[in-house]
Short mmCIF file of C-alpha atoms in Angstrom, two decimals:
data_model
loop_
_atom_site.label_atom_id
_atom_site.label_comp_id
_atom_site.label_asym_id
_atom_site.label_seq_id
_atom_site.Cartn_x
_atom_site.Cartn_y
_atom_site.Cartn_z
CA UNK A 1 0.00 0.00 0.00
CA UNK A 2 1.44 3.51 -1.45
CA UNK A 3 1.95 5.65 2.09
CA UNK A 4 3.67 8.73 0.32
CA UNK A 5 1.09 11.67 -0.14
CA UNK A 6 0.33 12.76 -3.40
CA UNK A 7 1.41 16.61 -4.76
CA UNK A 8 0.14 18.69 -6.51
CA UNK A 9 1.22 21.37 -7.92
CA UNK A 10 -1.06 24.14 -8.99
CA UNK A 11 -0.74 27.13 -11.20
CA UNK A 12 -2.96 30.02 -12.58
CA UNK A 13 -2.34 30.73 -16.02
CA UNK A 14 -0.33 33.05 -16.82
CA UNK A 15 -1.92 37.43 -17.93
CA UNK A 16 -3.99 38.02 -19.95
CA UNK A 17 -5.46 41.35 -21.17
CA UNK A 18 -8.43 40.87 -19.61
CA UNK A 19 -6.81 40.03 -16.17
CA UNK A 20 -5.39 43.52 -16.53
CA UNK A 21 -8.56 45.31 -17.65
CA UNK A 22 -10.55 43.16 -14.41
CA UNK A 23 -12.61 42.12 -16.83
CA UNK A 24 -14.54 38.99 -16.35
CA UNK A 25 -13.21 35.99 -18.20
CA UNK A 26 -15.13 32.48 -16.78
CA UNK A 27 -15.02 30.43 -19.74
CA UNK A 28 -14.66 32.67 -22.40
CA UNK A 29 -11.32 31.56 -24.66
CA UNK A 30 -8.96 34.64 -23.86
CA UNK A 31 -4.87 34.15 -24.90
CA UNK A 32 -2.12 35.32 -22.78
CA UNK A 33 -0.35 38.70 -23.24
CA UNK A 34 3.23 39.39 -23.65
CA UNK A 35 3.59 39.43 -19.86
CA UNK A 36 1.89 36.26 -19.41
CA UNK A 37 3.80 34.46 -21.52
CA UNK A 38 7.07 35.50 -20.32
CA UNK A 39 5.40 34.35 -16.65
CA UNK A 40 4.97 31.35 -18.60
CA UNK A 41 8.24 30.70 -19.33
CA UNK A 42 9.70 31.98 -15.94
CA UNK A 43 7.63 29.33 -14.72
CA UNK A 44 8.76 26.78 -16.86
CA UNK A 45 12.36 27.68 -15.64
CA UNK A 46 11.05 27.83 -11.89
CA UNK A 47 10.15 23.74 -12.05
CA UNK A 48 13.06 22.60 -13.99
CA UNK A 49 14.54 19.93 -11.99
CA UNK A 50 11.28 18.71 -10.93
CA UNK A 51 9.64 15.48 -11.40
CA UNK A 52 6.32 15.27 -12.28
CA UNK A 53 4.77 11.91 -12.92
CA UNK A 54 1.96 13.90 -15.21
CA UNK A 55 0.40 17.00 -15.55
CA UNK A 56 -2.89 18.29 -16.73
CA UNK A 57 -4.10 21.67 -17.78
CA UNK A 58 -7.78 23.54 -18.34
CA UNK A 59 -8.73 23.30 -22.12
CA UNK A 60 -9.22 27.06 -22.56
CA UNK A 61 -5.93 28.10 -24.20
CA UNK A 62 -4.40 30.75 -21.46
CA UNK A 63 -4.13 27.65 -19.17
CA UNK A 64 -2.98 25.45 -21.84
CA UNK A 65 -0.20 28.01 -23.46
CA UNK A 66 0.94 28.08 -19.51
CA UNK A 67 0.98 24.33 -19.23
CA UNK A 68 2.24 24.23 -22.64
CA UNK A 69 5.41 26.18 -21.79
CA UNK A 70 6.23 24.08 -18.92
CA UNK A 71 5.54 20.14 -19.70
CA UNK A 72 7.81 20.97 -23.10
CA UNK A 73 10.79 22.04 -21.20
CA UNK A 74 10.54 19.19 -18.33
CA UNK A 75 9.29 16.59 -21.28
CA UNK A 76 6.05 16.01 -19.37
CA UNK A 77 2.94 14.69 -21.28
CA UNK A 78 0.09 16.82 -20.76
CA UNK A 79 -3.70 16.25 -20.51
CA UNK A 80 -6.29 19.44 -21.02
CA UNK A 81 -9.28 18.71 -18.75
CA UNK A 82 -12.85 20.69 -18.98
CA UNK A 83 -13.49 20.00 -15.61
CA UNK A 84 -10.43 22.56 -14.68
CA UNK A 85 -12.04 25.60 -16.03
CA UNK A 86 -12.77 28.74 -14.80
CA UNK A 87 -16.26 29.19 -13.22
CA UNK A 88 -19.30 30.06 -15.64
CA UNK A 89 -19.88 33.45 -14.80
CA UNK A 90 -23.14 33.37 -17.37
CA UNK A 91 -24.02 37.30 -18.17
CA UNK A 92 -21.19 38.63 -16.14
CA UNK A 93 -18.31 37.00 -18.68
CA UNK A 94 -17.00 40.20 -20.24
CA UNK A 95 -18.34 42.69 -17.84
CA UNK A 96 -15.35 44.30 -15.63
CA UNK A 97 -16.19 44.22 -12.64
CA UNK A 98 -17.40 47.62 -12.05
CA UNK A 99 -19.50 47.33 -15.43
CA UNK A 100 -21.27 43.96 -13.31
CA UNK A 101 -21.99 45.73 -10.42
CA UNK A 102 -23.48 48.48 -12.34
CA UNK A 103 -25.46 46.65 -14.80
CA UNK A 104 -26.56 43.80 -12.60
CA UNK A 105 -26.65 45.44 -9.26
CA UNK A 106 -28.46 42.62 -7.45
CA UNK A 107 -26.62 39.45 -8.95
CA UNK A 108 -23.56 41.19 -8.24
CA UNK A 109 -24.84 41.48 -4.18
CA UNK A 110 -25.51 37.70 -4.40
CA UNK A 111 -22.34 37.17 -6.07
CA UNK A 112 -19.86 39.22 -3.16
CA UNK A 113 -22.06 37.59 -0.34
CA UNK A 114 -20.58 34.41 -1.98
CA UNK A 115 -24.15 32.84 -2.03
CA UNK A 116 -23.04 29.05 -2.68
CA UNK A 117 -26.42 28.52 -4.34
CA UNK A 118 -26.99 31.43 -6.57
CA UNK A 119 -26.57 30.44 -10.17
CA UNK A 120 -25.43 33.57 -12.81
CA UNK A 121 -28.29 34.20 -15.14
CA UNK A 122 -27.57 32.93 -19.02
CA UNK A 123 -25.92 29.41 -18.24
CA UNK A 124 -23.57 30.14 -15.48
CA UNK A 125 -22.51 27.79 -12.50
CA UNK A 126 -23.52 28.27 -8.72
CA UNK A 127 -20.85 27.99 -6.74
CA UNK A 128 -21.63 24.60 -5.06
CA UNK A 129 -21.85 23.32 -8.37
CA UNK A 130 -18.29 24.81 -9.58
CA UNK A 131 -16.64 23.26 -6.07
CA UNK A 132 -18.27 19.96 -6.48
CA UNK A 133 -17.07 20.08 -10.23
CA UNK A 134 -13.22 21.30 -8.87
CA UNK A 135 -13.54 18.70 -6.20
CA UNK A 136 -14.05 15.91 -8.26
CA UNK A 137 -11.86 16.55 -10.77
CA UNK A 138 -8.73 16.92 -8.43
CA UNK A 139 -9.44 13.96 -6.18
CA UNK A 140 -9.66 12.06 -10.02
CA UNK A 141 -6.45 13.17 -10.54
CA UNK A 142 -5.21 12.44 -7.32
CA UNK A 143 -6.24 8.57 -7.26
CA UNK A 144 -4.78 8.54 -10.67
CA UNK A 145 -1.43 9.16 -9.38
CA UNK A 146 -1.42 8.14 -5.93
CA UNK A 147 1.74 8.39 -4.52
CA UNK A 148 2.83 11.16 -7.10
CA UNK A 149 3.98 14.24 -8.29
CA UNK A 150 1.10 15.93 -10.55
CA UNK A 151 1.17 19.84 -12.29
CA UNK A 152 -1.91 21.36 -12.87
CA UNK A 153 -2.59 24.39 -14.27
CA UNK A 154 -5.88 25.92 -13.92
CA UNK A 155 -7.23 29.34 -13.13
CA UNK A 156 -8.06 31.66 -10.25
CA UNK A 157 -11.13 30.27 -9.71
CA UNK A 158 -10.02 26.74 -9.43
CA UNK A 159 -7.17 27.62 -7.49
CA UNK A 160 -10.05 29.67 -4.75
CA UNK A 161 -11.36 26.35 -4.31
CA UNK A 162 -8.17 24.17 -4.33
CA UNK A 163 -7.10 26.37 -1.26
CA UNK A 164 -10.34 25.91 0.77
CA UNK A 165 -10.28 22.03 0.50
CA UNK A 166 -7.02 22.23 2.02
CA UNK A 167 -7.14 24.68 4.71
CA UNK A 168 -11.06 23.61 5.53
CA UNK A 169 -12.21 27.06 4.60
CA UNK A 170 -15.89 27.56 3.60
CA UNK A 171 -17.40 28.41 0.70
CA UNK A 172 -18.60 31.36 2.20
CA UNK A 173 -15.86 32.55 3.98
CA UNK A 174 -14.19 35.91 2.49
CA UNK A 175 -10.53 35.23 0.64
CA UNK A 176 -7.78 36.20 2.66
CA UNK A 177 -5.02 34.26 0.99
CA UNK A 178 -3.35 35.10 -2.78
CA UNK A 179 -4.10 34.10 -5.87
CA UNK A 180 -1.58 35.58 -8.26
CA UNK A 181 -0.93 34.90 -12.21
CA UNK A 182 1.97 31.85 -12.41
CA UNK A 183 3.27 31.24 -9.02
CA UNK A 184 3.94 27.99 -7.36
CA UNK A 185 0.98 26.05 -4.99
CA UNK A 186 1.18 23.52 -3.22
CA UNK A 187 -1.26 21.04 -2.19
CA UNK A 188 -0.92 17.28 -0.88
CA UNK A 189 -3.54 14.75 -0.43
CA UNK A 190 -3.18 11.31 2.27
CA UNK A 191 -5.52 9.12 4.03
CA UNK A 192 -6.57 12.18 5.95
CA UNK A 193 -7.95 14.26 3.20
CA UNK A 194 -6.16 17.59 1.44
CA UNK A 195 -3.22 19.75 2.78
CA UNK A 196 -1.70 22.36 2.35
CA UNK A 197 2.11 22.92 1.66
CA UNK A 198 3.29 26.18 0.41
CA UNK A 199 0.83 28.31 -1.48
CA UNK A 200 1.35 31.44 -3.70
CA UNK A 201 5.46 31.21 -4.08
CA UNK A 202 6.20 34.20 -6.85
CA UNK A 203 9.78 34.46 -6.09
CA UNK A 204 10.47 33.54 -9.99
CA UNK A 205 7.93 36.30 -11.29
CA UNK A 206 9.24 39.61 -11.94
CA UNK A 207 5.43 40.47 -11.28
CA UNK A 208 2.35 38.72 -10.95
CA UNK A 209 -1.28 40.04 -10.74
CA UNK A 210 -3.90 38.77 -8.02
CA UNK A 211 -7.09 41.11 -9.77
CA UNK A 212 -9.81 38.82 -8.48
CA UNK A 213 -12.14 40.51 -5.79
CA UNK A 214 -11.22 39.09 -2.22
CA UNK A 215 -14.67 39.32 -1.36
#
């Protein structure tokens, strides 16, 4: 029986435009910018050395040109996953910010209260659904490599989540910890559930942007 945790190592993609507009990406297919593909690369540079047994990446193509970047320099095969996107943000996806609270004044309330059940008008996720979606997508990849050493690259969203099944933090409760473009995080999983281990390591990143409300 396999008694070494499993790690994981997670990664927002790297900027995009949008990131530094704050406006509202969920699923729609936005590329990096220059800066996010030289975080990208810095990244890449960060894990060399590393072993990773696999690595898997969202299918929208900011998280894949970041994964992209790093399995081709360590020689890692690499597996794009729709269950690692970003949140559906339905008629927010975009908005900026301020344009969503303006325009939609009452599902932005619901959406800062972090209201687990309310689901954004025009197809988008609640957030019970989106952590029961991130959930089960990382404890798949988890059993798949029990034991192992596993990059995945993902988004802020994803990453929100990833951090609260570690530390036991509700869906509810406010963000308090970072979620910046490209750095390092750290997560393990053992017979006792998820762990953390180092979270939001940017030492490689010449800067990095954490946009995303903390609310």
């Amino acid at each position: 029986m396999n008694t070494r945790p499993t790690l994981l190592c997670l990664v927002r993609h790297g900027e995009t435009a949008w990131n530094a507009e704050r406006r509202i990406q969920g699923q729609i297919d936005i590329p990096l910018n220059a800066t996010g593909e030289e975080q990208a690369r810095a990244t890449a540079v960060a894990l060399e050395g590393q072993r990773f047994d696999a690595a898997f990446c969202s299918d929208l193509v900011r998280a894949r040109a970041t994964a992209l970047a790093v399995t081709e320099r360590l020689g890692v095969p690499l597996m794009a996953d729709p269950q690692l996107r970003e949140r559906h943000y339905g008629l927010f996806q975009g908005l900026t910010y301020a344009e969503a609270e303006q325009r939609h004044p009452e599902d932005f309330a619901r959406h800062a209260r972090r209201d687990p059940d309310y689901a954004f008008p025009q197809g988008g996720e609640s957030l019970a659904a989106f952590d029961a979606r991130v959930r089960a997508a990382l404890a798949r990849i988890a059993g798949l490599h029990a034991g192992g050493r596993v990059l995945v690259v993902a988004h802020g969203g994803v990453l929100d989540i990833a951090h609260r099944m570690a530390t036991g933090k509700t869906l509810s409760q406010p963000r308090d910890f970072e979620l910046p473009n490209a750095a390092l995080n750290w997560i393990a999983h053992d017979g006792g559930g998820w762990r953390l281990v180092h979270w939001a390591d940017r030492r490689h990143l010449h800067h990095s942007r954490d946009e995303l409300p903390r609310g």
